[in-house]
Amino acid sequence: MTQQYTTLSEIPLSKSSVEHASFSYWYKLFQKHIPTSRIISPLPDEFIQYLEQDGIKLPVEKNSSSYYTDKIQRNEDNEYSDWDNSDDEENTRKYKQPIDPLTHFPELHQRIKDIIDEIGPVTPKLNWSAPRDATWILPNNNMKCNEVNEIYLLLNASNYIAYDLEHAFDDCIDKDQITPTKPSYELVLRQWFNINPALEFRIFVKNQRVIGVSQRDLNYYDYLEALSDTFKDTIDEFIEDEVILLYPEQDFVIDLYIPRPFKKAFIIDINTFSRSTDPLMFSWNELVTMDLDIDNERDYELRLVKRNNVARFASKEHSENQVPKDVVDASLDPNVIKELASKWKELLSQQEADTDSDSDSAEE
Ligand SMILES: Nc1ncnc2c1ncn2[C@@H]1O[C@H](COP(=O)(O)OP(=O)(O)OP(=O)(O)O)[C@@H](O)[C@H]1O
Ligand SMILES: [Mg+2]
């Protein structure tokens, strides 16, 4: 019988489990099951600093024109961000002048452009995370990048990317012994395709066995339930025959895409079996304590959003990062940002005044 757990901390996360979840590691193992991707690694330090800055300077290349650089030029200076804000002491202290891709990492800049020329629009990610929370910064509100500047904007605006850069090993039991403390960063450019989010699944594997599967996108799709057994067959076969034999971890979470006719699975992502991975329609407590081995007859559950639980799950996905369209428009024009900021202040003080009068009346 396999070991039984009662809390997630009993399943220790090591540095190597985190490294095994980085794209370049599992890409080597499963390349033929992964949609077309390119990996750039190692990355220059200046690029990492560029992503960490509060706001960025987009490159304006001679003889080239793009949605962003045209906008920048119309706005007189070529700064996309708040760089010229002299109040921003943090930036001024850290970097004497804004990092410019054309000056500080021209080879990487060119490499990204070459990859886009070769495979068409891409969606970026670093070792572990994609900037899913920053789509508001692009006009189409998705992660599709037609040009290099869109990649810079998405990555710089994302908290998930900032997490990869600052906290990748935070949950590891051996984090104090980790040297060097920073991982070797990689930029992954995946060829963009129109993924149907209904057909993405997150598979939880414990002790090399599937213990649960959740729909990845938490909206209601009426046709999924009837296909449940088909998905399970494809998942079981793929995990058993392709993944478990090669992947060195006992416990992990893998995201699969199973497009029509639902016979083939593609790997979208592999994550650690740890709290930093979203358990979606499960809870971590449930996953950790679940032990299908005790009762071999019992099969795992494929959880789907149903008509009666849609309200519970639909708004779960990083809702804290949804930004109003006004802010998106403003991000493309410094003058509008100023206008928006003063409106925002006005609203806040109005709200404070309202709250004060509310609490005054409540106390009465
Ligand atoms: N090649 C692609 N073309 C279009 N969309 C894609 C492509 N690859 C992935 N996506 C979409 O991007 C989403 C996020 O990708 P991915 O799972 O790699 O990010 P992540 O940051 O690791 O997410 P999580 O934090 O949930 O693990 C996927 O669920 C999928 O919908
Ligand atoms: Mg992931």
Tab-separated table of C-alpha atoms in Angstrom, residues 125 128-133 143 160 190 195-204 213-221 224 231 235 253-258 268-271 276-282 302-305 313-314 316-318:
chain	number	residue	atom	x	y	z
A	125	LYS	CA	6.024	32.248	-20.959
A	128	TRP	CA	6.899	28.166	-15.230
A	129	SER	CA	4.358	30.902	-15.795
A	130	ALA	CA	2.549	32.609	-18.615
A	131	PRO	CA	1.382	36.239	-18.218
A	132	ARG	CA	-2.301	35.229	-18.086
A	133	ASP	CA	-3.032	38.087	-15.689
A	143	MET	CA	-1.771	36.538	-24.934
A	160	TYR	CA	2.727	35.779	-12.420
A	190	ARG	CA	4.812	28.988	-28.231
A	195	ILE	CA	-7.137	26.767	-28.403
A	196	ASN	CA	-10.653	25.818	-27.378
A	197	PRO	CA	-10.492	26.390	-23.606
A	198	ALA	CA	-13.329	23.907	-23.018
A	199	LEU	CA	-11.012	21.097	-24.071
A	200	GLU	CA	-8.204	21.801	-21.611
A	201	PHE	CA	-7.960	19.607	-18.515
A	202	ARG	CA	-5.839	19.686	-15.374
A	203	ILE	CA	-4.796	16.203	-14.247
A	204	PHE	CA	-3.661	15.619	-10.658
A	213	VAL	CA	-9.169	15.720	-13.267
A	214	SER	CA	-10.678	19.178	-13.477
A	215	GLN	CA	-11.901	21.221	-16.364
A	216	ARG	CA	-9.200	23.919	-16.839
A	217	ASP	CA	-11.408	26.808	-17.910
A	218	LEU	CA	-14.161	27.244	-15.367
A	219	ASN	CA	-17.014	28.179	-17.648
A	220	TYR	CA	-19.991	25.972	-18.412
A	221	TYR	CA	-19.836	24.029	-21.685
A	224	LEU	CA	-18.584	18.194	-22.084
A	231	PHE	CA	-11.851	12.195	-22.174
A	235	ILE	CA	-6.251	10.829	-20.401
A	253	VAL	CA	-0.099	18.238	-12.074
A	254	ILE	CA	-0.298	18.190	-15.849
A	255	ASP	CA	-2.473	20.259	-18.178
A	256	LEU	CA	-3.617	18.507	-21.351
A	257	TYR	CA	-5.425	19.739	-24.416
A	258	ILE	CA	-7.684	17.179	-26.069
A	268	ILE	CA	0.205	22.445	-22.397
A	269	ASP	CA	1.921	22.605	-19.024
A	270	ILE	CA	3.349	20.611	-16.121
A	271	ASN	CA	3.117	22.013	-12.602
A	276	SER	CA	1.298	27.283	-5.897
A	277	THR	CA	-0.676	25.257	-8.465
A	278	ASP	CA	-4.354	26.149	-8.684
A	279	PRO	CA	-6.446	23.083	-7.683
A	280	LEU	CA	-9.326	24.504	-9.805
A	281	MET	CA	-12.484	22.490	-8.979
A	282	PHE	CA	-10.779	20.538	-6.176
A	302	LEU	CA	-13.415	14.159	-13.788
A	303	ARG	CA	-14.999	17.340	-12.492
A	304	LEU	CA	-16.888	19.552	-14.865
A	305	VAL	CA	-18.682	22.825	-14.389
A	313	PHE	CA	-16.562	28.566	-10.295
A	314	ALA	CA	-17.069	30.980	-13.159
A	316	LYS	CA	-12.640	32.149	-9.820
A	317	GLU	CA	-9.930	32.613	-12.440
A	318	HIS	CA	-7.537	35.437	-11.440
